[in-house]
Coordinates of C-alpha atoms in Angstrom, one line a residue:
M1 CA 7.9 72.1 21.4
P2 CA 7.0 71.4 24.7
A3 CA 8.5 67.8 25.9
T4 CA 5.9 65.2 26.0
T5 CA 5.4 63.9 29.7
P6 CA 4.3 60.4 30.8
D7 CA 0.8 61.9 32.0
D8 CA 0.2 63.0 28.2
R9 CA 0.4 60.0 26.9
Q10 CA -2.5 57.4 26.6
A11 CA -2.0 54.2 28.9
P12 CA -2.6 50.9 26.6
P13 CA -5.2 49.0 27.2
V14 CA -5.0 46.4 29.6
T15 CA -5.5 43.1 27.9
L16 CA -5.0 39.5 28.9
R17 CA -1.3 38.0 29.8
R18 CA -0.1 37.3 25.9
A19 CA 2.6 34.6 25.4
T20 CA 1.8 33.0 28.7
L21 CA 0.5 29.7 28.5
S22 CA 2.6 26.6 27.3
T23 CA 1.4 23.4 25.5
A24 CA 1.3 21.5 29.2
D25 CA -0.5 24.7 30.9
I26 CA -2.9 24.4 28.2
S27 CA -3.3 20.5 28.6
F28 CA -3.7 20.9 32.3
F29 CA -6.7 23.0 31.7
V30 CA -8.7 21.0 29.2
I31 CA -7.7 17.6 30.8
S32 CA -8.5 18.8 34.2
A33 CA -11.9 20.1 32.9
A34 CA -12.6 16.2 32.3
A35 CA -12.0 15.6 35.8
P36 CA -10.4 12.2 35.0
L37 CA -10.4 10.7 38.7
T38 CA -14.1 11.6 39.5
V39 CA -15.0 10.2 35.8
M40 CA -13.2 6.8 36.7
A41 CA -14.4 6.5 40.4
G42 CA -18.0 7.8 39.6
V43 CA -18.9 6.7 36.1
A44 CA -17.1 4.1 34.7
P45 CA -18.6 1.4 37.1
I46 CA -22.1 2.3 35.5
A47 CA -20.1 2.0 32.2
L48 CA -19.3 -1.7 33.1
V49 CA -22.8 -2.3 34.5
L50 CA -24.4 -1.2 30.9
G51 CA -21.6 -2.7 28.8
G52 CA -19.8 -5.6 30.3
I53 CA -16.5 -6.0 30.2
G54 CA -15.9 -4.4 26.6
A55 CA -16.5 -1.2 28.3
P56 CA -12.7 0.1 27.7
A57 CA -13.3 -0.2 23.9
G58 CA -16.0 2.5 24.1
Y59 CA -13.5 5.2 25.3
L60 CA -11.1 4.3 22.7
L61 CA -14.0 4.5 20.3
A62 CA -15.1 7.9 21.6
G63 CA -11.6 9.0 21.7
I64 CA -10.9 8.2 17.9
T65 CA -14.0 9.7 16.8
L66 CA -12.9 13.2 18.9
A67 CA -9.5 12.9 17.4
V68 CA -11.0 12.9 14.1
F69 CA -12.6 15.9 14.9
A70 CA -9.6 17.5 16.2
V71 CA -7.9 17.4 12.7
G72 CA -10.3 19.7 11.2
F73 CA -10.9 21.7 14.4
T74 CA -7.0 22.4 14.9
T75 CA -6.4 23.1 11.2
M76 CA -8.8 25.9 11.4
S77 CA -7.3 27.5 14.6
R78 CA -4.5 28.4 12.4
H79 CA -6.8 30.5 10.2
V80 CA -9.2 31.9 12.8
N81 CA -7.4 34.5 15.7
S82 CA -10.7 35.4 17.3
G83 CA -11.0 34.6 20.9
G84 CA -14.5 33.5 20.6
A85 CA -13.5 29.8 19.8
F86 CA -16.3 27.8 18.7
Y87 CA -18.6 30.8 18.0
A88 CA -15.9 32.3 15.8
Y89 CA -15.3 29.1 14.0
I90 CA -19.1 28.2 13.2
T91 CA -19.4 32.0 12.1
R92 CA -16.5 31.8 9.5
G93 CA -18.2 28.7 8.0
L94 CA -21.7 29.1 8.6
G95 CA -22.5 32.7 8.9
K96 CA -23.1 35.3 11.5
P97 CA -27.0 34.2 12.4
V98 CA -25.8 30.7 13.2
G99 CA -22.3 32.1 14.6
I100 CA -24.6 34.0 17.6
A101 CA -26.9 31.3 18.1
A102 CA -23.8 28.9 18.8
A103 CA -22.3 31.9 21.2
L104 CA -25.2 31.5 23.3
L105 CA -25.0 27.8 23.1
A106 CA -21.6 27.7 24.3
M107 CA -22.4 29.6 27.0
L108 CA -25.4 27.3 28.0
G109 CA -22.9 24.5 27.6
Y110 CA -20.1 25.6 29.6
N111 CA -22.1 27.4 32.2
G112 CA -24.2 23.9 32.4
M113 CA -21.0 21.9 33.0
E114 CA -19.7 23.5 35.5
I115 CA -22.6 25.1 37.7
G116 CA -24.2 21.5 38.2
V117 CA -21.1 20.1 39.1
Y118 CA -21.2 22.4 42.4
G119 CA -23.7 20.1 43.6
L120 CA -21.1 17.0 43.2
L121 CA -18.6 19.2 45.4
G122 CA -20.9 19.3 48.0
T123 CA -21.7 15.5 48.0
A124 CA -18.6 14.3 47.2
T125 CA -16.6 16.5 50.2
A126 CA -19.8 15.2 52.4
D127 CA -19.0 11.8 51.6
T128 CA -15.3 12.0 52.2
A129 CA -15.9 13.6 55.5
H130 CA -18.4 10.6 56.3
S131 CA -16.1 8.0 55.0
L132 CA -12.5 9.3 56.8
W133 CA -13.9 11.0 60.2
G134 CA -17.5 10.1 60.9
I135 CA -18.5 13.0 60.6
D136 CA -21.7 14.7 58.6
I137 CA -21.7 17.9 57.0
P138 CA -24.2 19.6 54.6
W139 CA -23.7 20.0 51.1
L140 CA -25.0 23.6 50.5
P141 CA -22.2 25.6 52.6
V142 CA -19.9 23.2 51.0
S143 CA -21.0 24.4 47.5
L144 CA -21.0 27.7 48.3
A145 CA -17.4 27.9 49.6
G146 CA -16.4 26.1 46.1
L147 CA -18.1 29.0 44.6
L148 CA -16.0 31.3 46.4
L149 CA -12.8 29.4 46.0
I150 CA -13.2 28.9 42.1
W151 CA -13.8 32.6 41.7
Y152 CA -10.6 33.5 43.6
G153 CA -9.0 30.7 41.3
G154 CA -10.2 32.8 38.4
F155 CA -9.7 36.0 39.6
R156 CA -5.9 35.5 39.8
S157 CA -3.8 35.2 36.7
I158 CA -3.9 32.5 34.2
D159 CA -0.3 31.2 35.1
F160 CA -1.5 30.7 38.7
G161 CA -4.3 28.7 37.6
A162 CA -2.3 26.7 35.3
K163 CA 0.0 26.0 38.1
V164 CA -2.8 24.9 40.4
L165 CA -4.5 22.6 38.0
G166 CA -0.9 21.1 37.0
V167 CA -0.6 19.9 40.7
L168 CA -3.9 18.9 41.1
L169 CA -4.0 16.8 37.8
V170 CA -0.8 15.0 38.8
A171 CA -2.0 14.1 41.9
E172 CA -5.6 12.6 40.6
T173 CA -3.9 10.7 37.6
G174 CA -1.0 9.8 40.1
I175 CA -3.7 7.6 42.5
L176 CA -5.1 6.0 39.2
V177 CA -1.7 4.9 38.2
L178 CA -1.1 3.9 41.5
L179 CA -4.0 1.6 41.5
A180 CA -3.2 0.0 37.8
G181 CA 0.3 -0.5 38.8
G182 CA -1.0 -2.5 42.0
V183 CA -3.0 -4.7 39.9
L184 CA -0.4 -5.3 37.3
L185 CA 2.3 -5.9 39.6
Q186 CA 0.2 -8.8 41.4
G187 CA -1.7 -10.0 38.5
G188 CA -5.1 -9.2 38.8
A189 CA -7.6 -11.5 40.2
D190 CA -7.4 -14.5 37.5
G191 CA -4.5 -13.4 35.6
I192 CA -4.1 -10.3 32.9
S193 CA -6.7 -11.0 30.3
L194 CA -7.1 -8.9 26.9
T195 CA -10.9 -10.4 26.2
S196 CA -11.9 -6.9 27.1
F197 CA -11.4 -5.8 23.5
T198 CA -12.5 -9.0 21.6
P199 CA -15.4 -8.6 19.1
G200 CA -17.7 -10.8 21.1
N201 CA -17.3 -8.4 24.1
V202 CA -17.3 -4.8 22.3
L203 CA -19.7 -5.7 19.7
V204 CA -22.9 -5.9 22.2
P205 CA -26.0 -4.1 22.7
G206 CA -24.9 -2.3 26.0
T207 CA -21.9 -0.8 23.9
A208 CA -24.2 1.9 22.8
A209 CA -25.0 3.2 26.4
V210 CA -21.1 3.2 27.1
L211 CA -20.2 5.2 23.9
A212 CA -22.6 7.8 25.3
F213 CA -21.1 7.9 28.7
A214 CA -17.4 7.8 27.0
F215 CA -18.6 11.0 25.0
S216 CA -19.4 12.8 28.5
A217 CA -16.1 11.6 30.0
F218 CA -14.2 14.1 27.2
T219 CA -16.2 17.3 27.7
G220 CA -14.1 20.1 27.9
F221 CA -11.2 19.1 25.7
E222 CA -11.9 21.0 22.9
S223 CA -11.7 24.1 25.0
T224 CA -7.8 24.5 24.1
V225 CA -8.5 27.3 21.4
I226 CA -10.4 29.3 24.0
Y227 CA -6.7 30.3 25.3
R228 CA -5.6 31.4 22.1
R229 CA -4.7 34.8 23.3
E230 CA -2.9 34.1 26.4
A231 CA -1.1 30.8 24.5
R232 CA 2.9 31.0 23.3
D233 CA 3.0 30.6 19.5
P234 CA -0.7 29.5 19.4
A235 CA -0.5 28.2 15.9
R236 CA 1.5 25.4 17.5
T237 CA 0.4 25.1 21.0
I238 CA -3.1 24.8 21.0
P239 CA -3.4 21.8 18.0
R240 CA -0.5 20.0 20.3
A241 CA -2.6 20.7 23.7
T242 CA -5.7 19.4 21.6
Y243 CA -4.2 16.2 20.3
I244 CA -2.4 15.6 24.0
A245 CA -5.5 16.4 25.6
V246 CA -8.0 13.9 23.6
G247 CA -5.1 11.3 22.8
F248 CA -4.4 11.3 26.9
L249 CA -7.9 10.7 28.0
G250 CA -9.0 8.0 25.5
L251 CA -6.0 6.0 26.3
F252 CA -5.6 6.7 30.2
Y253 CA -9.7 6.2 30.3
A254 CA -9.5 2.9 28.7
F255 CA -6.6 1.7 30.3
I256 CA -7.7 2.4 33.8
V257 CA -11.2 0.7 33.2
W258 CA -9.2 -2.4 31.9
T259 CA -7.1 -2.4 34.7
V260 CA -9.9 -2.6 37.2
I261 CA -11.5 -5.4 35.3
Q262 CA -8.4 -7.2 36.1
A263 CA -8.8 -6.3 39.7
F264 CA -11.9 -8.3 40.0
G265 CA -11.5 -10.7 36.8
D266 CA -13.8 -10.8 33.8
D267 CA -16.2 -13.3 35.1
A268 CA -16.7 -11.0 38.7
V269 CA -16.4 -7.3 37.8
V270 CA -19.8 -6.7 36.6
K271 CA -21.8 -8.0 39.7
A272 CA -18.8 -6.2 42.0
A273 CA -20.1 -3.0 39.8
T274 CA -23.8 -3.7 39.6
D275 CA -23.6 -4.4 43.9
D276 CA -21.5 -1.3 44.5
P277 CA -20.9 1.1 41.8
G278 CA -19.8 3.8 44.1
G279 CA -17.3 1.7 45.6
L280 CA -15.9 -0.4 43.3
F281 CA -12.8 1.7 42.6
F282 CA -12.0 2.2 46.6
S283 CA -12.7 -1.8 46.6
A284 CA -10.1 -2.3 44.2
I285 CA -7.3 0.3 45.3
T286 CA -8.1 -1.3 49.1
V287 CA -6.9 -4.5 48.2
Y288 CA -4.2 -3.9 45.8
V289 CA -2.5 -0.9 47.5
G290 CA -4.0 -0.3 50.8
A291 CA -6.6 1.4 53.0
W292 CA -4.5 4.6 53.1
A293 CA -4.6 4.8 49.2
A294 CA -8.5 4.4 49.3
D295 CA -8.4 7.4 51.8
L296 CA -6.4 9.4 49.8
M297 CA -8.4 8.8 46.9
H298 CA -11.5 10.0 48.7
I299 CA -9.8 13.4 49.2
L300 CA -8.3 13.5 45.7
I301 CA -11.9 13.3 44.1
V302 CA -12.6 16.3 45.9
T303 CA -9.6 18.1 44.8
S304 CA -10.3 16.7 41.2
I305 CA -13.8 18.0 41.2
I306 CA -12.2 21.6 42.0
A307 CA -9.8 21.5 39.3
S308 CA -12.7 20.4 37.0
L309 CA -14.7 23.6 38.2
L310 CA -11.7 25.9 37.9
A311 CA -11.1 24.7 34.3
F312 CA -14.6 25.3 33.4
H313 CA -15.0 28.6 35.4
N314 CA -11.5 29.9 33.1
A315 CA -13.2 28.7 29.8
I316 CA -16.4 30.6 30.8
N317 CA -14.7 33.8 31.7
R318 CA -13.0 34.0 28.5
Y319 CA -16.3 33.4 26.4
G320 CA -17.8 36.2 28.5
L321 CA -15.2 38.4 27.7
A322 CA -15.2 37.7 24.0
L323 CA -18.9 38.3 24.0
A324 CA -18.6 41.5 25.6
E325 CA -16.0 42.6 23.3
E326 CA -18.4 41.6 20.6
G327 CA -21.2 44.1 21.8
V328 CA -23.3 41.1 22.5
L329 CA -22.9 41.0 26.0
P330 CA -22.7 44.0 28.5
A331 CA -19.3 46.1 28.4
A332 CA -18.8 45.4 31.8
L333 CA -18.3 42.1 31.3
G334 CA -15.1 42.9 28.9
R335 CA -13.3 44.6 32.0
I336 CA -9.7 42.9 32.7
H337 CA -8.0 43.2 35.9
P338 CA -5.0 45.3 36.0
R339 CA -2.9 43.6 37.8
H340 CA -3.8 40.1 37.3
R341 CA -4.9 40.4 33.8
S342 CA -8.0 38.3 34.1
P343 CA -11.6 39.1 33.1
Y344 CA -12.6 39.4 36.6
V345 CA -15.7 40.9 36.1
A346 CA -17.1 38.1 34.0
G347 CA -15.8 35.7 36.5
L348 CA -17.6 37.7 39.0
A349 CA -20.8 37.4 36.9
Q350 CA -20.3 33.9 36.2
T351 CA -19.9 33.4 40.0
V352 CA -23.3 35.0 41.0
L353 CA -25.2 33.0 38.4
G354 CA -23.9 29.8 39.9
A355 CA -24.8 31.0 43.1
V356 CA -28.4 31.7 42.0
I357 CA -28.6 28.4 40.6
V358 CA -27.3 26.2 43.5
L359 CA -29.1 28.4 46.0
G360 CA -32.5 27.8 44.0
F361 CA -32.0 24.3 43.8
A362 CA -31.4 24.1 47.5
A363 CA -34.4 25.9 48.2
A364 CA -36.7 23.7 46.1
G365 CA -35.3 20.6 48.6
A366 CA -33.5 19.2 45.3
D367 CA -30.8 16.4 45.7
P368 CA -27.6 18.2 44.6
Y369 CA -26.4 15.0 42.8
T370 CA -29.3 13.2 41.2
Q371 CA -30.9 17.0 40.2
L372 CA -28.6 19.8 40.6
L373 CA -25.6 17.9 39.1
L374 CA -27.2 15.5 36.7
W375 CA -30.1 18.2 35.5
V376 CA -27.7 20.8 34.9
N377 CA -25.0 18.9 33.5
T378 CA -27.0 17.2 30.7
P379 CA -28.3 20.3 28.9
G380 CA -24.8 21.4 29.1
M381 CA -23.0 18.1 27.6
I382 CA -25.4 17.9 24.9
G383 CA -24.9 21.6 23.9
L384 CA -21.2 21.1 23.9
M385 CA -21.8 17.9 21.5
A386 CA -23.9 20.1 19.3
L387 CA -21.3 22.8 19.1
M388 CA -18.7 20.3 18.0
L389 CA -21.0 19.0 15.2
L390 CA -21.4 22.8 13.9
A391 CA -17.9 23.3 14.2
A392 CA -17.0 20.2 11.8
L393 CA -19.6 21.5 9.3
A394 CA -17.9 24.8 9.5
V395 CA -14.7 23.6 8.6
V396 CA -15.7 22.2 5.8
R397 CA -17.5 25.0 4.4
Y398 CA -15.0 27.7 5.3
F399 CA -12.2 25.8 3.4
R400 CA -14.6 25.4 0.7
R401 CA -14.7 29.2 0.3
A402 CA -11.6 30.8 1.6
P403 CA -8.0 30.7 -0.2
H404 CA -5.4 28.0 2.0
D405 CA -2.7 25.7 1.5
E406 CA -4.4 22.8 3.6
G407 CA -4.5 19.2 2.4
A408 CA -8.1 17.6 1.8
L409 CA -7.5 15.3 4.7
R410 CA -7.8 18.1 6.9
T411 CA -10.4 20.5 5.4
L412 CA -12.8 17.9 3.9
I413 CA -12.5 14.4 4.9
A414 CA -11.7 14.3 8.4
P415 CA -13.9 17.2 9.2
V416 CA -16.9 15.3 7.1
A417 CA -16.4 12.1 8.9
A418 CA -16.4 13.8 12.3
A419 CA -19.7 15.5 11.8
L420 CA -21.3 12.0 11.0
L421 CA -19.6 10.6 13.8
L422 CA -20.6 13.3 16.2
A423 CA -24.3 13.1 14.9
V424 CA -24.3 9.1 15.6
A425 CA -22.7 10.2 19.1
I426 CA -25.5 12.7 19.8
G427 CA -28.1 10.8 18.9
L428 CA -27.0 7.7 21.1
V429 CA -26.6 10.6 24.2
V430 CA -30.3 11.8 23.3
S431 CA -31.7 8.3 23.3
K432 CA -30.2 7.1 26.5
V433 CA -30.4 10.6 28.0
A434 CA -32.6 8.7 31.2
L435 CA -29.4 6.7 31.8
F436 CA -27.5 10.2 32.6
T437 CA -30.4 11.6 34.9
G438 CA -32.6 9.2 36.2
A439 CA -35.4 11.7 35.6
S440 CA -39.0 11.3 34.3
A441 CA -40.0 11.3 30.6
T442 CA -41.1 14.8 31.0
V443 CA -38.0 16.1 32.5
N444 CA -35.9 14.3 30.3
T445 CA -37.7 16.2 27.3
V446 CA -37.4 19.6 28.8
L447 CA -33.5 18.9 29.6
V448 CA -32.9 17.9 26.0
T449 CA -35.1 20.5 24.0
L450 CA -33.5 23.3 26.0
V451 CA -30.5 22.9 24.0
P452 CA -32.6 23.7 20.5
A453 CA -34.5 26.1 22.1
V454 CA -31.1 28.2 23.2
F455 CA -30.1 27.6 19.6
A456 CA -33.4 29.1 18.3
L457 CA -33.4 32.1 20.7
G458 CA -29.8 32.9 19.4
L459 CA -31.3 32.8 15.8
L460 CA -33.8 35.4 17.1
L461 CA -31.1 37.7 18.6
A462 CA -28.9 37.6 15.7
Y463 CA -31.6 38.7 13.5
R464 CA -32.4 41.4 16.1
L465 CA -28.8 42.6 16.4
R466 CA -28.9 42.9 12.5
R467 CA -31.8 45.3 12.5
A468 CA -31.2 47.0 15.4
R469 CA -27.7 47.1 16.0
P470 CA -26.0 46.8 12.7
E471 CA -22.5 47.8 13.4
V472 CA -22.3 44.8 15.9
Y473 CA -23.7 42.3 13.6
A474 CA -21.2 43.6 10.9
N475 CA -18.3 43.2 13.3
F476 CA -19.2 40.0 14.7
A477 CA -16.5 37.5 15.3
A478 CA -14.3 39.7 13.3
E479 CA -10.6 39.1 13.2
P480 CA -8.9 40.9 16.0
V481 CA -6.6 44.1 15.5
P482 CA -3.3 43.4 16.9
T483 CA -2.4 45.3 20.0
E484 CA 0.6 47.3 20.3
G485 CA 3.8 45.2 20.4
E486 CA 1.6 42.0 19.1
Q487 CA 2.5 40.1 15.8
P488 CA -0.2 39.1 13.7
P489 CA -0.5 35.6 12.5
C490 CA 0.1 34.6 9.1
P491 CA -3.4 34.5 7.1
H492 CA -2.6 31.5 5.6
P493 CA -0.1 29.2 7.1
T494 CA 0.8 25.8 5.8
S495 CA 0.7 22.7 8.0
S496 CA 4.5 22.4 7.2
S497 CA 5.6 25.9 7.4
S498 CA 8.8 26.4 9.5
T499 CA 9.0 30.1 9.7
P500 CA 8.6 31.3 13.2
V501 CA 5.7 33.8 14.3
S502 CA 8.6 36.2 15.1
A503 CA 10.0 36.1 11.2
L504 CA 6.6 37.1 9.8
P505 CA 5.8 40.6 8.2
S506 CA 4.9 42.9 10.7
S507 CA 1.2 43.6 9.1
P508 CA 0.2 41.1 6.5
A509 CA -2.5 41.9 4.6
T510 CA -5.4 39.3 6.2
P511 CA -8.2 38.3 3.6
P512 CA -11.8 39.2 4.6
S513 CA -13.8 36.4 6.3
P514 CA -16.1 34.5 3.8
S515 CA -18.9 35.0 5.9
A516 CA -18.2 39.0 6.3
T517 CA -21.1 39.8 4.2
E518 CA -23.5 37.3 5.5

């Protein structure tokens, strides 16, 4: 028989980089998406105005709610191996029509959370240039340059993005720690006080508004599961990264807001925040650290925004890749770069979409902050919260029907509690939506109803796929087939299992999804 030459062999398919991201890498992605410095300096003063000195407790309560959600969410991550994250979980638990609708809602949510931030990038950069050098620059060129920069970051390999985000995240959290250290070492304005956490200051009418702002500050933490295909030992890495992200953000936000209260004093901080919300953190760090630190904070706010944009961009690209592989989006979006192993076509498409929206708002003469940022972000934030609610419900139904070795706390009690808490949180955000947008009742109604409208459109798409493309519908969110050299995960791991992935059988029988026939 003639010898087989290398040219005769079929080249293996190009895939995302496997076993690349560590727990720390994934944590950098999801914490960076939340943009801690931007949230603190830009949003926390408003929370203080609305909720008074009890505002830090609002961030703790939001963190506790999302930690409860994470219990069931991460448990299900050991049983669902699709790269579709939210929509794959929801499909397993609630069926294909709801899963396909959730996929569209995820695209709305993540795109909304990212694209609007280009307006913030433009205004923050312009403010920094004016504050530091006294020059005025237009916001639009900065936003367009940001689009190109973020596209390049997503085009490069995922480990490149993780390194960039790691550096930027350390820098932005470091400046806040520096502020906190300066306040605590000098004893604050009136001495250190814990009255922010007393019931009389927490249980006030303004706490509802603080909670609405606090939940928005965690947006993006749930995207850990999107990186499953690129994670090392995802059954362990993803849960750890999720708990680290939500735990860090909840404790860090509450701590920083509390230290800023100490900087001005319990009796003076609300007036200071009301008089100059945008300058509250800069005033504090100037007094307790120095003017140089305030200048540095201006710069780091810009890099914080860039980090958030890159984190969301990477998440969106992987959703686009997954939906292209499903056959729901054009197949071209599923192409992976042969060198960088990135979903580069999906990244390019997302960048073009961002440019169209940014240019459209600019052409309409819209304000980049009060309109581009707030109007585009708001339905994105509500959409992602709705996805979390659906995912919590999906966890309950999935584990009621699929065989498993998980306990009731993880599969019933925690997800039911999370669903109830998230429903309350969504109600708070919707009822306080005017605080987020500053827009008219008509605009707010459109922004809020966009979420159920997209979900309804997704249901119609599901029924259309079932009739016109039954093979796509039947295989939607199916368990991926392991590629050559890839070890498939155990179908029903237990939370206490210590068996390493490498010791698992090479071809375990994977049970069918409970929703496979729906």
